[in-house]
């Protein structure tokens, strides 16, 4: 054997070197590197056997190899040996020192004995031979290539890859920035051109028998499997629907359901803090107050209901500013506002409206200005309703241009800048179960998710989340809490390595790639990456709307994708309702806007409770808001009740001017005759003049004396009733007698 063909490891040659050797022999130079290595190795073996004593061309042709026939057709076997000798003479005369240095460096050298036939070695001599890999590296590369990674198209899988020869092993190409570099590539026709170096995963999967393009690039994790997926089955033990006082409420008035959240207790706290803030502003000489502030009177629960009732009307009767609601112009007049509350009183309440408790301000809570209202309302959310089995977590944005430290930028939301809040909602009804504002604090994803779940883990709920919260580790944690998970998945979140390079072009419209670890299933379908713990590995027929077609066409989607699309719209519906009927008004104070945002959610939740208690009533959210606004304005202080009381009054009382008229009855609070006179206390009136030289307090007309036709002023008033009274007889008569002016 004049030439030792096995002394050169053909598998270590580059692709263009392999193609050059095959073209020199007239063989096919197209295909993967594995095929090129096999063809060149077969050609070298046959050339070695052809030159072995006792073996000639006749024996070589008896093999019947089509490759050898192609070689004979492409090359001239009758070429004179002198020309072959001339081709290799230059290389044979190379410097001996270079050959020795190359052998010392570890490179494989071709045996150049005295009987070497350079006609068959001249092509190999031009190839730069790389050092052979050690045996351990060969075994590792062999194990990576021998794995069968199959691509599912519909319900079938492609055939496994062929095993490569140990002499033709190819080093796996790892995904990196180098994959996008351009390199010089020599085509089979001998011409050179630049081609984009792409990963094998970019090759489309056109048939079931086509080998997987990305199988040799990554080693599949042995914990992930492709078949025999069994979804988790947690029994749902909760009872969805209204709970506590909401389940016991027997009323057909929408206002009664809203008052489950905005109770008199909460409104009384707001009234107390508003009055306290007004006193502090009046006592502060540096505070600049508007001219109408001298008309200030301490607000009551009834005043706040009227105030918020008018605010609810502004959600569907929209005007640029508050003043236009009291306009007397015939074009934009809204008489209900002026007949219910004066403009000055409304604006004064809006000026001094306050929610915070200074005693709870420790300097660390960024939400201290609205903390009492936030905790109270969210606590009612959790107590009054039990969500259905499917729940979702998403983000909601409140448009706020105020200078606050926790203002967030969300480019994917309709509202880009504002206060972001995490919401957990019932997927079926859109009921907001829990809410937490994002204060920019360092919190892990698991802390946010389990904080929103509150008492729900352990009851078999199915939680839907997007890629902002989902990961394989998060799914494992929630499974430990007996809660299933479904949602989109981002790259590098614990998924199998094969998912990191699969692309939309690798699969047909109805194809998908699935792996599972017996607890979590990961699905790649088109441009989506889904993770689920409770859905079957099956395709579902759905109606898909296509551009240019009037009717929807049936299409196939994975079951988890269909469930995710139908269950993640709860927060979006809530945001849409708040956009349609906004309570939030322009204000430089972010706390007023945020509380209005909370009241909008209360209105939406009250609507859900009303429909749950009255499923036969198909009342829309707009009708629900109108009914509540009417109850809080017309029912308490409305014109219908005033006119009715005036018609029923005795003519003698109206003629003499004595007695309690309809308007005076309207001004008297309901708590006047509560039977607890000990709770009513007299205090000095808040002076309208804050001048240092003021010598005395300004007085007001006593309510009891005025109804008797007497003009007597007093500097005292009842703090709870907000009525000026003389101490003694007038105070007692006002709180004990229904007709105190008799």
PDB file of C-alpha atoms in Angstrom, residues 527-705:
ATOM      1  CA  UNK A 527     -44.259  32.197  17.180  1.00  0.00           C
ATOM      2  CA  UNK A 528     -45.573  31.252  20.644  1.00  0.00           C
ATOM      3  CA  UNK A 529     -43.843  29.472  23.510  1.00  0.00           C
ATOM      4  CA  UNK A 530     -46.400  28.098  25.946  1.00  0.00           C
ATOM      5  CA  UNK A 531     -46.040  26.355  29.285  1.00  0.00           C
ATOM      6  CA  UNK A 532     -48.864  24.421  30.931  1.00  0.00           C
ATOM      7  CA  UNK A 533     -49.420  21.888  33.673  1.00  0.00           C
ATOM      8  CA  UNK A 534     -53.067  20.980  33.129  1.00  0.00           C
ATOM      9  CA  UNK A 535     -53.874  20.835  29.404  1.00  0.00           C
ATOM     10  CA  UNK A 536     -53.773  17.904  27.017  1.00  0.00           C
ATOM     11  CA  UNK A 537     -51.228  17.582  24.246  1.00  0.00           C
ATOM     12  CA  UNK A 538     -53.869  17.973  21.542  1.00  0.00           C
ATOM     13  CA  UNK A 539     -54.972  20.335  18.791  1.00  0.00           C
ATOM     14  CA  UNK A 540     -58.347  22.077  18.915  1.00  0.00           C
ATOM     15  CA  UNK A 541     -60.456  23.368  16.030  1.00  0.00           C
ATOM     16  CA  UNK A 542     -61.252  27.086  16.257  1.00  0.00           C
ATOM     17  CA  UNK A 543     -62.603  29.745  13.918  1.00  0.00           C
ATOM     18  CA  UNK A 544     -59.776  31.868  12.579  1.00  0.00           C
ATOM     19  CA  UNK A 545     -60.490  35.164  10.836  1.00  0.00           C
ATOM     20  CA  UNK A 546     -58.311  35.857   7.826  1.00  0.00           C
ATOM     21  CA  UNK A 547     -57.663  39.119   6.083  1.00  0.00           C
ATOM     22  CA  UNK A 548     -59.780  39.526   2.975  1.00  0.00           C
ATOM     23  CA  UNK A 549     -62.355  36.899   4.010  1.00  0.00           C
ATOM     24  CA  UNK A 550     -65.785  37.761   5.356  1.00  0.00           C
ATOM     25  CA  UNK A 551     -66.345  34.475   7.150  1.00  0.00           C
ATOM     26  CA  UNK A 552     -64.033  32.793   9.628  1.00  0.00           C
ATOM     27  CA  UNK A 553     -62.238  29.672   8.503  1.00  0.00           C
ATOM     28  CA  UNK A 554     -61.665  26.692  10.784  1.00  0.00           C
ATOM     29  CA  UNK A 555     -58.118  26.272  12.020  1.00  0.00           C
ATOM     30  CA  UNK A 556     -56.136  24.163  14.464  1.00  0.00           C
ATOM     31  CA  UNK A 557     -54.519  25.507  17.621  1.00  0.00           C
ATOM     32  CA  UNK A 558     -53.017  23.751  20.645  1.00  0.00           C
ATOM     33  CA  UNK A 559     -55.451  23.343  23.496  1.00  0.00           C
ATOM     34  CA  UNK A 560     -53.333  25.418  25.867  1.00  0.00           C
ATOM     35  CA  UNK A 561     -53.196  28.324  23.392  1.00  0.00           C
ATOM     36  CA  UNK A 562     -56.995  28.393  23.063  1.00  0.00           C
ATOM     37  CA  UNK A 563     -57.446  28.334  26.843  1.00  0.00           C
ATOM     38  CA  UNK A 564     -54.866  31.082  27.357  1.00  0.00           C
ATOM     39  CA  UNK A 565     -56.463  33.390  24.776  1.00  0.00           C
ATOM     40  CA  UNK A 566     -59.899  33.048  26.376  1.00  0.00           C
ATOM     41  CA  UNK A 567     -58.754  33.386  30.006  1.00  0.00           C
ATOM     42  CA  UNK A 568     -56.283  36.297  29.851  1.00  0.00           C
ATOM     43  CA  UNK A 569     -58.814  38.948  28.807  1.00  0.00           C
ATOM     44  CA  UNK A 570     -60.246  39.692  32.279  1.00  0.00           C
ATOM     45  CA  UNK A 571     -57.873  42.551  33.129  1.00  0.00           C
ATOM     46  CA  UNK A 572     -58.199  43.905  29.604  1.00  0.00           C
ATOM     47  CA  UNK A 573     -61.986  43.998  29.984  1.00  0.00           C
ATOM     48  CA  UNK A 574     -61.615  45.843  33.276  1.00  0.00           C
ATOM     49  CA  UNK A 575     -59.287  48.412  31.698  1.00  0.00           C
ATOM     50  CA  UNK A 576     -61.697  48.806  28.800  1.00  0.00           C
ATOM     51  CA  UNK A 577     -64.629  49.522  31.131  1.00  0.00           C
ATOM     52  CA  UNK A 578     -62.623  52.124  33.025  1.00  0.00           C
ATOM     53  CA  UNK A 579     -61.654  53.722  29.723  1.00  0.00           C
ATOM     54  CA  UNK A 580     -65.266  53.903  28.585  1.00  0.00           C
ATOM     55  CA  UNK A 581     -66.596  55.410  31.830  1.00  0.00           C
ATOM     56  CA  UNK A 582     -63.713  57.210  33.591  1.00  0.00           C
ATOM     57  CA  UNK A 583     -64.215  58.710  37.054  1.00  0.00           C
ATOM     58  CA  UNK A 584     -60.677  60.026  37.102  1.00  0.00           C
ATOM     59  CA  UNK A 585     -60.413  63.767  36.578  1.00  0.00           C
ATOM     60  CA  UNK A 586     -57.389  65.940  35.939  1.00  0.00           C
ATOM     61  CA  UNK A 587     -55.621  66.778  39.158  1.00  0.00           C
ATOM     62  CA  UNK A 588     -52.024  67.528  40.184  1.00  0.00           C
ATOM     63  CA  UNK A 589     -52.573  65.364  43.272  1.00  0.00           C
ATOM     64  CA  UNK A 590     -51.982  61.715  42.413  1.00  0.00           C
ATOM     65  CA  UNK A 591     -53.822  60.442  45.518  1.00  0.00           C
ATOM     66  CA  UNK A 592     -57.184  61.795  44.298  1.00  0.00           C
ATOM     67  CA  UNK A 593     -56.726  60.132  40.920  1.00  0.00           C
ATOM     68  CA  UNK A 594     -55.706  56.819  42.453  1.00  0.00           C
ATOM     69  CA  UNK A 595     -58.713  56.713  44.804  1.00  0.00           C
ATOM     70  CA  UNK A 596     -60.991  57.494  41.844  1.00  0.00           C
ATOM     71  CA  UNK A 597     -59.288  54.562  40.078  1.00  0.00           C
ATOM     72  CA  UNK A 598     -60.093  52.323  43.062  1.00  0.00           C
ATOM     73  CA  UNK A 599     -63.723  53.502  43.028  1.00  0.00           C
ATOM     74  CA  UNK A 600     -63.957  52.540  39.357  1.00  0.00           C
ATOM     75  CA  UNK A 601     -62.849  49.007  40.227  1.00  0.00           C
ATOM     76  CA  UNK A 602     -65.386  48.981  43.081  1.00  0.00           C
ATOM     77  CA  UNK A 603     -68.112  49.917  40.614  1.00  0.00           C
ATOM     78  CA  UNK A 604     -67.085  47.107  38.257  1.00  0.00           C
ATOM     79  CA  UNK A 605     -66.961  44.549  41.085  1.00  0.00           C
ATOM     80  CA  UNK A 606     -70.353  45.695  42.392  1.00  0.00           C
ATOM     81  CA  UNK A 607     -71.760  45.156  38.905  1.00  0.00           C
ATOM     82  CA  UNK A 608     -70.408  41.576  38.945  1.00  0.00           C
ATOM     83  CA  UNK A 609     -72.031  40.931  42.342  1.00  0.00           C
ATOM     84  CA  UNK A 610     -75.335  42.360  41.151  1.00  0.00           C
ATOM     85  CA  UNK A 611     -75.396  40.094  38.099  1.00  0.00           C
ATOM     86  CA  UNK A 612     -74.451  37.100  40.221  1.00  0.00           C
ATOM     87  CA  UNK A 613     -77.344  37.782  42.588  1.00  0.00           C
ATOM     88  CA  UNK A 614     -79.752  38.684  39.763  1.00  0.00           C
ATOM     89  CA  UNK A 615     -78.763  36.540  36.764  1.00  0.00           C
ATOM     90  CA  UNK A 616     -82.087  37.231  35.074  1.00  0.00           C
ATOM     91  CA  UNK A 617     -81.420  41.003  34.943  1.00  0.00           C
ATOM     92  CA  UNK A 618     -79.383  41.898  31.876  1.00  0.00           C
ATOM     93  CA  UNK A 619     -78.151  45.253  33.169  1.00  0.00           C
ATOM     94  CA  UNK A 620     -75.121  46.822  31.547  1.00  0.00           C
ATOM     95  CA  UNK A 621     -72.350  48.622  33.394  1.00  0.00           C
ATOM     96  CA  UNK A 622     -73.588  51.990  32.096  1.00  0.00           C
ATOM     97  CA  UNK A 623     -77.091  51.356  33.408  1.00  0.00           C
ATOM     98  CA  UNK A 624     -75.595  50.224  36.705  1.00  0.00           C
ATOM     99  CA  UNK A 625     -73.581  53.460  37.068  1.00  0.00           C
ATOM    100  CA  UNK A 626     -76.591  55.617  36.187  1.00  0.00           C
ATOM    101  CA  UNK A 627     -78.716  53.871  38.805  1.00  0.00           C
ATOM    102  CA  UNK A 628     -76.060  54.348  41.508  1.00  0.00           C
ATOM    103  CA  UNK A 629     -75.580  58.029  40.625  1.00  0.00           C
ATOM    104  CA  UNK A 630     -79.313  58.591  40.763  1.00  0.00           C
ATOM    105  CA  UNK A 631     -79.584  56.900  44.151  1.00  0.00           C
ATOM    106  CA  UNK A 632     -76.710  58.884  45.676  1.00  0.00           C
ATOM    107  CA  UNK A 633     -77.968  62.245  44.379  1.00  0.00           C
ATOM    108  CA  UNK A 634     -81.721  62.173  43.769  1.00  0.00           C
ATOM    109  CA  UNK A 635     -82.652  59.744  46.540  1.00  0.00           C
ATOM    110  CA  UNK A 636     -80.718  61.536  49.260  1.00  0.00           C
ATOM    111  CA  UNK A 637     -81.090  65.147  48.149  1.00  0.00           C
ATOM    112  CA  UNK A 638     -83.250  64.945  45.052  1.00  0.00           C
ATOM    113  CA  UNK A 639     -85.851  67.233  43.638  1.00  0.00           C
ATOM    114  CA  UNK A 640     -88.583  64.588  43.526  1.00  0.00           C
ATOM    115  CA  UNK A 641     -88.568  64.112  47.286  1.00  0.00           C
ATOM    116  CA  UNK A 642     -88.359  67.874  47.926  1.00  0.00           C
ATOM    117  CA  UNK A 643     -91.390  68.673  45.788  1.00  0.00           C
ATOM    118  CA  UNK A 644     -93.401  65.878  47.382  1.00  0.00           C
ATOM    119  CA  UNK A 645     -92.637  67.141  50.886  1.00  0.00           C
ATOM    120  CA  UNK A 646     -93.529  70.710  49.947  1.00  0.00           C
ATOM    121  CA  UNK A 647     -96.924  69.621  48.600  1.00  0.00           C
ATOM    122  CA  UNK A 648     -97.702  67.747  51.820  1.00  0.00           C
ATOM    123  CA  UNK A 649     -96.878  70.686  54.103  1.00  0.00           C
ATOM    124  CA  UNK A 650     -99.748  72.443  55.902  1.00  0.00           C
ATOM    125  CA  UNK A 651    -100.821  75.739  54.325  1.00  0.00           C
ATOM    126  CA  UNK A 652    -100.706  77.468  57.717  1.00  0.00           C
ATOM    127  CA  UNK A 653     -97.063  76.622  58.263  1.00  0.00           C
ATOM    128  CA  UNK A 654     -96.113  77.776  54.775  1.00  0.00           C
ATOM    129  CA  UNK A 655     -98.098  81.015  55.277  1.00  0.00           C
ATOM    130  CA  UNK A 656     -96.541  81.907  58.638  1.00  0.00           C
ATOM    131  CA  UNK A 657     -93.102  80.831  57.609  1.00  0.00           C
ATOM    132  CA  UNK A 658     -92.851  78.703  60.706  1.00  0.00           C
ATOM    133  CA  UNK A 659     -92.299  75.002  60.755  1.00  0.00           C
ATOM    134  CA  UNK A 660     -89.749  72.879  59.017  1.00  0.00           C
ATOM    135  CA  UNK A 661     -90.026  73.407  55.256  1.00  0.00           C
ATOM    136  CA  UNK A 662     -88.930  70.927  52.650  1.00  0.00           C
ATOM    137  CA  UNK A 663     -85.635  72.713  52.095  1.00  0.00           C
ATOM    138  CA  UNK A 664     -84.900  72.857  55.845  1.00  0.00           C
ATOM    139  CA  UNK A 665     -85.626  69.178  56.187  1.00  0.00           C
ATOM    140  CA  UNK A 666     -83.286  68.543  53.343  1.00  0.00           C
ATOM    141  CA  UNK A 667     -80.495  70.439  55.107  1.00  0.00           C
ATOM    142  CA  UNK A 668     -80.922  68.527  58.366  1.00  0.00           C
ATOM    143  CA  UNK A 669     -78.758  65.398  58.526  1.00  0.00           C
ATOM    144  CA  UNK A 670     -80.313  61.999  59.144  1.00  0.00           C
ATOM    145  CA  UNK A 671     -78.198  61.489  62.280  1.00  0.00           C
ATOM    146  CA  UNK A 672     -79.979  64.394  64.036  1.00  0.00           C
ATOM    147  CA  UNK A 673     -82.546  62.087  65.701  1.00  0.00           C
ATOM    148  CA  UNK A 674     -80.408  58.985  66.196  1.00  0.00           C
ATOM    149  CA  UNK A 675     -81.264  58.890  69.922  1.00  0.00           C
ATOM    150  CA  UNK A 676     -77.638  59.209  70.996  1.00  0.00           C
ATOM    151  CA  UNK A 677     -77.442  62.824  72.063  1.00  0.00           C
ATOM    152  CA  UNK A 678     -74.254  62.099  73.978  1.00  0.00           C
ATOM    153  CA  UNK A 679     -72.344  61.695  70.720  1.00  0.00           C
ATOM    154  CA  UNK A 680     -73.288  65.179  69.555  1.00  0.00           C
ATOM    155  CA  UNK A 681     -70.848  67.782  70.807  1.00  0.00           C
ATOM    156  CA  UNK A 682     -70.617  71.545  70.427  1.00  0.00           C
ATOM    157  CA  UNK A 683     -67.416  73.203  69.285  1.00  0.00           C
ATOM    158  CA  UNK A 684     -66.345  76.603  68.084  1.00  0.00           C
ATOM    159  CA  UNK A 685     -67.000  77.433  64.466  1.00  0.00           C
ATOM    160  CA  UNK A 686     -64.031  77.573  62.085  1.00  0.00           C
ATOM    161  CA  UNK A 687     -63.366  81.246  61.490  1.00  0.00           C
ATOM    162  CA  UNK A 688     -63.259  82.358  57.893  1.00  0.00           C
ATOM    163  CA  UNK A 689     -60.889  85.214  58.729  1.00  0.00           C
ATOM    164  CA  UNK A 690     -57.342  84.193  59.532  1.00  0.00           C
ATOM    165  CA  UNK A 691     -56.136  87.722  60.168  1.00  0.00           C
ATOM    166  CA  UNK A 692     -53.932  88.053  63.211  1.00  0.00           C
ATOM    167  CA  UNK A 693     -55.786  91.238  64.228  1.00  0.00           C
ATOM    168  CA  UNK A 694     -59.191  89.541  64.255  1.00  0.00           C
ATOM    169  CA  UNK A 695     -60.737  90.372  67.646  1.00  0.00           C
ATOM    170  CA  UNK A 696     -63.628  87.964  67.659  1.00  0.00           C
ATOM    171  CA  UNK A 697     -64.973  84.951  65.882  1.00  0.00           C
ATOM    172  CA  UNK A 698     -67.599  85.313  63.174  1.00  0.00           C
ATOM    173  CA  UNK A 699     -70.950  83.874  64.213  1.00  0.00           C
ATOM    174  CA  UNK A 700     -73.754  82.154  62.324  1.00  0.00           C
ATOM    175  CA  UNK A 701     -77.487  82.021  62.731  1.00  0.00           C
ATOM    176  CA  UNK A 702     -78.748  79.348  65.106  1.00  0.00           C
ATOM    177  CA  UNK A 703     -80.787  76.770  63.214  1.00  0.00           C
ATOM    178  CA  UNK A 704     -83.514  76.434  65.862  1.00  0.00           C
ATOM    179  CA  UNK A 705     -83.860  80.202  66.378  1.00  0.00           C
TER     180      UNK A 705
END
